[in-house]
Each structure stands twice: as structure tokens, then as C-alpha cells.
PDB file of C-alpha atoms in Angstrom:
ATOM      1  CA  UNK A  14     -14.304  21.524  -4.568  1.00 47.00           C
ATOM      2  CA  UNK A  15     -12.038  23.832  -6.562  1.00 48.00           C
ATOM      3  CA  UNK A  16      -8.283  23.702  -6.090  1.00 52.00           C
ATOM      4  CA  UNK A  17      -5.661  25.879  -7.755  1.00 53.00           C
ATOM      5  CA  UNK A  18      -1.988  26.774  -7.423  1.00 53.00           C
ATOM      6  CA  UNK A  19      -0.550  30.280  -7.174  1.00 52.00           C
ATOM      7  CA  UNK A  20       3.086  31.325  -7.426  1.00 55.00           C
ATOM      8  CA  UNK A  21       4.481  34.665  -6.201  1.00 53.00           C
ATOM      9  CA  UNK A  22       7.620  36.579  -7.145  1.00 48.00           C
ATOM     10  CA  UNK A  23       9.611  34.719  -4.481  1.00 54.00           C
ATOM     11  CA  UNK A  24       8.707  31.384  -6.131  1.00 61.00           C
ATOM     12  CA  UNK A  25       6.513  30.261  -3.230  1.00 73.00           C
ATOM     13  CA  UNK A  26       3.587  28.082  -4.283  1.00 79.00           C
ATOM     14  CA  UNK A  27       0.211  28.512  -2.571  1.00 82.00           C
ATOM     15  CA  UNK A  28      -2.841  26.266  -2.854  1.00 84.00           C
ATOM     16  CA  UNK A  29      -6.340  27.770  -2.740  1.00 84.00           C
ATOM     17  CA  UNK A  30      -9.350  25.487  -2.231  1.00 82.00           C
ATOM     18  CA  UNK A  31     -13.067  26.148  -1.918  1.00 82.00           C
ATOM     19  CA  UNK A  32     -16.503  25.716  -3.489  1.00 82.00           C
ATOM     20  CA  UNK A  33     -17.105  29.401  -4.318  1.00 85.00           C
ATOM     21  CA  UNK A  34     -15.245  30.484  -7.471  1.00 86.00           C
ATOM     22  CA  UNK A  35     -16.106  34.150  -6.905  1.00 89.00           C
ATOM     23  CA  UNK A  36     -14.626  34.104  -3.411  1.00 90.00           C
ATOM     24  CA  UNK A  37     -11.486  32.375  -4.697  1.00 87.00           C
ATOM     25  CA  UNK A  38     -11.111  35.043  -7.376  1.00 88.00           C
ATOM     26  CA  UNK A  39     -11.440  37.768  -4.721  1.00 90.00           C
ATOM     27  CA  UNK A  40      -8.650  36.186  -2.675  1.00 87.00           C
ATOM     28  CA  UNK A  41      -6.457  35.947  -5.790  1.00 87.00           C
ATOM     29  CA  UNK A  42      -7.003  39.646  -6.487  1.00 87.00           C
ATOM     30  CA  UNK A  43      -6.081  40.635  -2.933  1.00 88.00           C
ATOM     31  CA  UNK A  44      -2.965  38.456  -2.963  1.00 85.00           C
ATOM     32  CA  UNK A  45      -1.874  39.777  -6.355  1.00 85.00           C
ATOM     33  CA  UNK A  46      -2.161  43.358  -5.123  1.00 87.00           C
ATOM     34  CA  UNK A  47       0.273  42.560  -2.332  1.00 84.00           C
ATOM     35  CA  UNK A  48       2.654  39.936  -3.749  1.00 81.00           C
ATOM     36  CA  UNK A  49       2.280  39.934  -7.587  1.00 82.00           C
ATOM     37  CA  UNK A  50       1.234  36.317  -8.011  1.00 82.00           C
ATOM     38  CA  UNK A  51       0.917  34.077 -11.064  1.00 83.00           C
ATOM     39  CA  UNK A  52      -2.077  31.748 -11.426  1.00 82.00           C
ATOM     40  CA  UNK A  53      -0.825  28.267 -12.376  1.00 81.00           C
ATOM     41  CA  UNK A  54      -4.318  26.855 -12.934  1.00 81.00           C
ATOM     42  CA  UNK A  55      -5.962  23.803 -11.430  1.00 83.00           C
ATOM     43  CA  UNK A  56      -3.943  21.838  -8.907  1.00 84.00           C
ATOM     44  CA  UNK A  57      -2.228  18.782 -10.416  1.00 88.00           C
ATOM     45  CA  UNK A  58       1.113  18.492  -8.611  1.00 87.00           C
ATOM     46  CA  UNK A  59       2.228  20.084  -5.360  1.00 86.00           C
ATOM     47  CA  UNK A  60       5.180  19.214  -3.093  1.00 86.00           C
ATOM     48  CA  UNK A  61       5.342  15.637  -4.366  1.00 87.00           C
ATOM     49  CA  UNK A  62       1.563  15.158  -4.233  1.00 90.00           C
ATOM     50  CA  UNK A  63      -0.249  14.246  -7.457  1.00 91.00           C
ATOM     51  CA  UNK A  64      -3.915  15.202  -7.778  1.00 91.00           C
ATOM     52  CA  UNK A  65      -6.141  13.609 -10.423  1.00 91.00           C
ATOM     53  CA  UNK A  66      -9.816  14.526 -10.915  1.00 88.00           C
ATOM     54  CA  UNK A  67     -12.706  12.694 -12.504  1.00 90.00           C
ATOM     55  CA  UNK A  68     -16.487  12.724 -12.249  1.00 90.00           C
ATOM     56  CA  UNK A  69     -16.154  10.026  -9.604  1.00 92.00           C
ATOM     57  CA  UNK A  70     -13.949  12.112  -7.319  1.00 90.00           C
ATOM     58  CA  UNK A  71     -10.368  13.157  -6.530  1.00 90.00           C
ATOM     59  CA  UNK A  72      -7.392  10.808  -6.302  1.00 92.00           C
ATOM     60  CA  UNK A  73      -4.343  11.835  -4.273  1.00 91.00           C
ATOM     61  CA  UNK A  74      -1.060   9.943  -4.644  1.00 94.00           C
ATOM     62  CA  UNK A  75       2.742  10.332  -4.571  1.00 94.00           C
ATOM     63  CA  UNK A  76       3.668   8.055  -7.472  1.00 94.00           C
ATOM     64  CA  UNK A  77       6.428  10.250  -8.911  1.00 94.00           C
ATOM     65  CA  UNK A  78       7.906  10.826  -5.455  1.00 94.00           C
ATOM     66  CA  UNK A  79       7.822   7.079  -4.706  1.00 95.00           C
ATOM     67  CA  UNK A  80       9.513   6.152  -8.000  1.00 95.00           C
ATOM     68  CA  UNK A  81      12.208   8.803  -7.470  1.00 94.00           C
ATOM     69  CA  UNK A  82      12.868   7.369  -4.011  1.00 95.00           C
ATOM     70  CA  UNK A  83      13.190   3.844  -5.422  1.00 95.00           C
ATOM     71  CA  UNK A  84      15.578   5.107  -8.100  1.00 94.00           C
ATOM     72  CA  UNK A  85      17.739   7.051  -5.624  1.00 94.00           C
ATOM     73  CA  UNK A  86      18.161   3.971  -3.431  1.00 92.00           C
ATOM     74  CA  UNK A  87      18.839   1.740  -6.466  1.00 93.00           C
ATOM     75  CA  UNK A  88      15.681  -0.348  -6.116  1.00 93.00           C
ATOM     76  CA  UNK A  89      13.741   0.762  -9.180  1.00 89.00           C
ATOM     77  CA  UNK A  90      14.122  -2.736 -10.662  1.00 89.00           C
ATOM     78  CA  UNK A  91      13.782  -4.622  -7.376  1.00 90.00           C
ATOM     79  CA  UNK A  92      11.526  -7.605  -6.799  1.00 92.00           C
ATOM     80  CA  UNK A  93       8.329  -6.307  -5.121  1.00 92.00           C
ATOM     81  CA  UNK A  94       6.779  -7.892  -2.033  1.00 91.00           C
ATOM     82  CA  UNK A  95       3.132  -7.984  -0.965  1.00 90.00           C
ATOM     83  CA  UNK A  96       3.654  -7.435   2.785  1.00 90.00           C
ATOM     84  CA  UNK A  97       5.423  -4.677   4.703  1.00 89.00           C
ATOM     85  CA  UNK A  98       6.989  -6.874   7.398  1.00 85.00           C
ATOM     86  CA  UNK A  99       7.155 -10.527   8.307  1.00 79.00           C
ATOM     87  CA  UNK A 100       4.470 -11.656  10.793  1.00 75.00           C
ATOM     88  CA  UNK A 101       5.412 -11.401  14.497  1.00 75.00           C
ATOM     89  CA  UNK A 102       8.423  -9.161  13.727  1.00 78.00           C
ATOM     90  CA  UNK A 103       9.540  -7.071  16.698  1.00 80.00           C
ATOM     91  CA  UNK A 104      12.270  -4.437  16.559  1.00 83.00           C
ATOM     92  CA  UNK A 105      14.691  -3.913  19.428  1.00 82.00           C
ATOM     93  CA  UNK A 106      17.217  -1.186  20.184  1.00 84.00           C
ATOM     94  CA  UNK A 107      19.923  -3.621  21.271  1.00 81.00           C
ATOM     95  CA  UNK A 108      19.413  -7.055  19.714  1.00 84.00           C
ATOM     96  CA  UNK A 109      21.427  -6.935  16.498  1.00 84.00           C
ATOM     97  CA  UNK A 110      24.405  -5.454  14.678  1.00 90.00           C
ATOM     98  CA  UNK A 111      24.750  -1.684  14.270  1.00 91.00           C
ATOM     99  CA  UNK A 112      24.092  -0.306  10.777  1.00 92.00           C
ATOM    100  CA  UNK A 113      27.185   1.419   9.390  1.00 90.00           C
ATOM    101  CA  UNK A 114      25.601   4.513   7.756  1.00 92.00           C
ATOM    102  CA  UNK A 115      23.409   6.324  10.289  1.00 93.00           C
ATOM    103  CA  UNK A 116      22.860   9.350   8.015  1.00 94.00           C
ATOM    104  CA  UNK A 117      21.618   7.192   5.124  1.00 94.00           C
ATOM    105  CA  UNK A 118      19.144   5.498   7.459  1.00 95.00           C
ATOM    106  CA  UNK A 119      17.856   8.845   8.719  1.00 96.00           C
ATOM    107  CA  UNK A 120      17.413  10.205   5.188  1.00 95.00           C
ATOM    108  CA  UNK A 121      15.531   7.097   4.113  1.00 96.00           C
ATOM    109  CA  UNK A 122      13.173   7.131   7.104  1.00 95.00           C
ATOM    110  CA  UNK A 123      12.522  10.838   6.608  1.00 95.00           C
ATOM    111  CA  UNK A 124      11.500  10.265   2.998  1.00 95.00           C
ATOM    112  CA  UNK A 125       9.333   7.301   3.976  1.00 96.00           C
ATOM    113  CA  UNK A 126       7.603   9.436   6.611  1.00 94.00           C
ATOM    114  CA  UNK A 127       6.571  11.857   3.858  1.00 94.00           C
ATOM    115  CA  UNK A 128       4.996   8.970   1.935  1.00 94.00           C
ATOM    116  CA  UNK A 129       2.668   8.295   4.869  1.00 92.00           C
ATOM    117  CA  UNK A 130       0.754  11.399   3.732  1.00 91.00           C
ATOM    118  CA  UNK A 131      -0.996   9.242   1.131  1.00 91.00           C
ATOM    119  CA  UNK A 132      -0.071   5.599   1.860  1.00 91.00           C
ATOM    120  CA  UNK A 133      -1.820   4.650   5.062  1.00 88.00           C
ATOM    121  CA  UNK A 134      -0.280   1.150   5.159  1.00 88.00           C
ATOM    122  CA  UNK A 135       3.158   2.554   5.939  1.00 91.00           C
ATOM    123  CA  UNK A 136       2.254   4.402   9.138  1.00 89.00           C
ATOM    124  CA  UNK A 137       2.858   1.682  11.710  1.00 87.00           C
ATOM    125  CA  UNK A 138       6.138   0.304  10.338  1.00 90.00           C
ATOM    126  CA  UNK A 139       7.673   3.678   9.455  1.00 92.00           C
ATOM    127  CA  UNK A 140       6.629   5.112  12.825  1.00 89.00           C
ATOM    128  CA  UNK A 141       8.291   2.157  14.536  1.00 89.00           C
ATOM    129  CA  UNK A 142      11.523   2.415  12.546  1.00 93.00           C
ATOM    130  CA  UNK A 143      11.721   6.167  13.211  1.00 92.00           C
ATOM    131  CA  UNK A 144      12.295   5.357  16.893  1.00 89.00           C
ATOM    132  CA  UNK A 145      15.797   4.075  16.057  1.00 91.00           C
ATOM    133  CA  UNK A 146      17.212   7.119  14.247  1.00 92.00           C
ATOM    134  CA  UNK A 147      19.959   7.661  16.824  1.00 90.00           C
ATOM    135  CA  UNK A 148      21.238   4.077  16.785  1.00 90.00           C
ATOM    136  CA  UNK A 149      19.869   1.995  13.878  1.00 94.00           C
ATOM    137  CA  UNK A 150      20.648  -1.687  13.514  1.00 93.00           C
ATOM    138  CA  UNK A 151      21.051  -3.676  10.305  1.00 93.00           C
ATOM    139  CA  UNK A 152      17.640  -5.263  10.917  1.00 92.00           C
ATOM    140  CA  UNK A 153      16.062  -1.804  10.957  1.00 94.00           C
ATOM    141  CA  UNK A 154      17.639  -0.857   7.641  1.00 94.00           C
ATOM    142  CA  UNK A 155      16.614  -4.190   6.119  1.00 93.00           C
ATOM    143  CA  UNK A 156      13.031  -3.503   7.234  1.00 94.00           C
ATOM    144  CA  UNK A 157      13.165  -0.055   5.585  1.00 95.00           C
ATOM    145  CA  UNK A 158      14.359  -1.650   2.347  1.00 95.00           C
ATOM    146  CA  UNK A 159      11.452  -4.108   2.522  1.00 94.00           C
ATOM    147  CA  UNK A 160       9.097  -1.113   2.755  1.00 95.00           C
ATOM    148  CA  UNK A 161      10.548   0.141  -0.534  1.00 95.00           C
ATOM    149  CA  UNK A 162       9.963  -3.256  -2.133  1.00 95.00           C
ATOM    150  CA  UNK A 163       6.374  -3.089  -0.899  1.00 94.00           C
ATOM    151  CA  UNK A 164       5.978   0.377  -2.440  1.00 95.00           C
ATOM    152  CA  UNK A 165       7.358  -0.982  -5.738  1.00 93.00           C
ATOM    153  CA  UNK A 166       4.381  -3.357  -5.813  1.00 91.00           C
ATOM    154  CA  UNK A 167       2.047  -0.354  -6.297  1.00 90.00           C
ATOM    155  CA  UNK A 168       3.815   3.065  -6.259  1.00 91.00           C
ATOM    156  CA  UNK A 169       0.640   4.873  -7.301  1.00 90.00           C
ATOM    157  CA  UNK A 170      -1.527   3.798  -4.377  1.00 90.00           C
ATOM    158  CA  UNK A 171      -3.010   6.677  -2.433  1.00 92.00           C
ATOM    159  CA  UNK A 172      -6.233   8.260  -1.216  1.00 92.00           C
ATOM    160  CA  UNK A 173      -9.525   8.571  -3.083  1.00 92.00           C
ATOM    161  CA  UNK A 174     -12.175  11.127  -2.168  1.00 91.00           C
ATOM    162  CA  UNK A 175     -15.459  10.269  -3.953  1.00 92.00           C
ATOM    163  CA  UNK A 176     -17.634  13.097  -5.230  1.00 88.00           C
ATOM    164  CA  UNK A 177     -20.752  11.456  -3.791  1.00 88.00           C
ATOM    165  CA  UNK A 178     -20.555  10.280  -0.208  1.00 86.00           C
ATOM    166  CA  UNK A 179     -22.659  10.274   2.919  1.00 88.00           C
ATOM    167  CA  UNK A 180     -22.229  13.206   5.306  1.00 89.00           C
ATOM    168  CA  UNK A 181     -21.223  11.261   8.394  1.00 92.00           C
ATOM    169  CA  UNK A 182     -18.118  10.816  10.515  1.00 93.00           C
ATOM    170  CA  UNK A 183     -16.891   7.309  11.328  1.00 93.00           C
ATOM    171  CA  UNK A 184     -13.874   6.423  13.442  1.00 93.00           C
ATOM    172  CA  UNK A 185     -12.092   3.137  14.061  1.00 93.00           C
ATOM    173  CA  UNK A 186      -9.338   2.450  16.582  1.00 89.00           C
ATOM    174  CA  UNK A 187      -7.324  -0.484  17.846  1.00 87.00           C
ATOM    175  CA  UNK A 188      -4.201  -1.253  19.821  1.00 85.00           C
ATOM    176  CA  UNK A 189      -1.769  -4.065  20.464  1.00 81.00           C
ATOM    177  CA  UNK A 190      -0.415  -4.918  23.889  1.00 79.00           C
ATOM    178  CA  UNK A 191       3.194  -4.495  24.982  1.00 71.00           C
ATOM    179  CA  UNK A 192       4.465  -4.790  21.407  1.00 74.00           C
ATOM    180  CA  UNK A 193       7.737  -2.951  22.069  1.00 70.00           C
ATOM    181  CA  UNK A 194      10.273  -5.411  23.580  1.00 69.00           C
ATOM    182  CA  UNK A 195      12.364  -2.558  25.028  1.00 66.00           C
ATOM    183  CA  UNK A 196       9.707  -0.465  26.770  1.00 69.00           C
ATOM    184  CA  UNK A 197       6.755  -2.920  26.956  1.00 74.00           C
ATOM    185  CA  UNK A 198       4.515  -0.114  25.709  1.00 75.00           C
ATOM    186  CA  UNK A 199       1.552  -0.647  23.413  1.00 81.00           C
ATOM    187  CA  UNK A 200       0.760   1.021  20.088  1.00 81.00           C
ATOM    188  CA  UNK A 201      -2.535   2.747  19.314  1.00 85.00           C
ATOM    189  CA  UNK A 202      -3.841   3.265  15.802  1.00 86.00           C
ATOM    190  CA  UNK A 203      -6.954   5.011  14.478  1.00 88.00           C
ATOM    191  CA  UNK A 204      -8.703   5.947  11.211  1.00 89.00           C
ATOM    192  CA  UNK A 205     -11.330   8.660  10.796  1.00 92.00           C
ATOM    193  CA  UNK A 206     -13.615   8.731   7.738  1.00 90.00           C
ATOM    194  CA  UNK A 207     -15.930  11.414   6.417  1.00 92.00           C
ATOM    195  CA  UNK A 208     -18.367   9.198   4.569  1.00 89.00           C
ATOM    196  CA  UNK A 209     -16.122   7.004   2.400  1.00 89.00           C
ATOM    197  CA  UNK A 210     -13.191   9.459   2.527  1.00 90.00           C
ATOM    198  CA  UNK A 211     -10.300   8.806   4.882  1.00 89.00           C
ATOM    199  CA  UNK A 212      -9.442  12.177   6.442  1.00 88.00           C
ATOM    200  CA  UNK A 213      -7.271  11.361   9.476  1.00 89.00           C
ATOM    201  CA  UNK A 214      -5.099   8.471  10.662  1.00 86.00           C
ATOM    202  CA  UNK A 215      -2.309   7.786  13.104  1.00 84.00           C
ATOM    203  CA  UNK A 216      -0.114   5.094  14.632  1.00 83.00           C
ATOM    204  CA  UNK A 217       1.611   6.012  17.886  1.00 82.00           C
ATOM    205  CA  UNK A 218       3.252   4.326  20.848  1.00 81.00           C
ATOM    206  CA  UNK A 219       1.368   4.889  24.081  1.00 73.00           C
ATOM    207  CA  UNK A 220       2.905   7.080  26.760  1.00 75.00           C
ATOM    208  CA  UNK A 221       2.434   4.635  29.633  1.00 78.00           C
ATOM    209  CA  UNK A 222       2.720   0.885  30.153  1.00 79.00           C
ATOM    210  CA  UNK A 223      -0.579  -0.988  30.078  1.00 74.00           C
ATOM    211  CA  UNK A 224      -1.050  -3.943  32.396  1.00 74.00           C
ATOM    212  CA  UNK A 225      -3.469  -5.779  30.110  1.00 72.00           C
ATOM    213  CA  UNK A 226      -4.789  -5.763  26.548  1.00 73.00           C
ATOM    214  CA  UNK A 227      -8.039  -4.291  27.887  1.00 68.00           C
ATOM    215  CA  UNK A 228      -6.202  -1.403  29.529  1.00 70.00           C
ATOM    216  CA  UNK A 229      -4.209  -0.846  26.317  1.00 66.00           C
TER     217      UNK A 229
END
């Protein structure tokens, strides 16, 4: 798989990927005739995503983005933790004290959501905390800070796509039951793999209330 970055006169970056170098070159020529582009070479960094290649495969991470986030929040030297949340933690809309800076909470959750592009572990907790953007509590902000301390433990973790893998799709899914104390709705999560490569994942609250764990 070949990946490269192009930049046009309006400073917009474009990524081209494919396994046919001649076809990629044809596309570059057509784009250059219309927009006057500059070829920046093989893809290494794009919109906060870091791409590293080896004979074993491609590694995708957001290490620089994660470290910048830790520095902006003042947690670059914080004590890391090995877990995202305490066991049996449940977040409520009403049980707790309001957090004083709503805009700071929203900015932090927005930046954490972008990290879920490469750090699968964050999906459930960040998705849950994003439900309180309009009225965050101090417990919600404390949980977001714990996420940052978890990221500090390994800011370079990400996705690895091996060069040799079986050509087969595998999917795994699970759900809890009535995990949300406010709505009594369950949360569904799934992972989809192409061989050993994780290609799709999600954590989302269900739209209806399930009457049993089996129904969930």
C-alpha cells in the first residue's frame, strides 16, 4: 500500500493511497493540471496522525497530539495510571456538583474524541462523558483527567496493520445491561478485524430500553 501527501496552492493537504504507483502518478498529474499541487512525499504525519512503516507493516498513532494535549492541560509530568476508570463507576447527570468551566470541559472532551481514532480503549469512557457536555459535573471532569493520566502511561499506543495477514473478516460485539443510571439504557460495543488489522470499532448507547441482558 502506497500513501503520499499532496499540497495545493490553497494549503490544503490531500492523501493518496493505492497499490498501483502508475495510477497514483496519473491522479497526481490530473490534480496538478487543475490545482497546481506540490508532492510532499510518503505519508508520515497528517492531521495529528503519525504513520510509521516497516517490513512488518504500518503503525498508526497520535503520540505528538497526545503529548501536546497533556502539556496544554498541565499534565505532562503527571503520575500515570493503568486503568481508565475505577471498576463499577457509573456517571449520572444529577448526582454531584456542577463543574465551573463548561467550555473547558467541552474542549477537553472534543480533543479526547479525536484520540479515539487510534486509541480504541478510550471509546467507551469518552463516549459516555460526551453525553454531559451541556451540564458537566466535577466527577465528569475528574474522569476526563484520569483519561489523560491513562494516556500518559503510553502516549504512543495506536493501531498496527501487519503486512502479512489472512484475508478474512472477523467481528466481535458485546453489551452491558442498563448501565446508564439516568435512562436505564444499555451500551453496545463492537470491533471488526480484517485478518489481524482492526478496521472498525464503536461504543454507543442503545436507542431503546432493554428488559433483560439477553434482549440488550
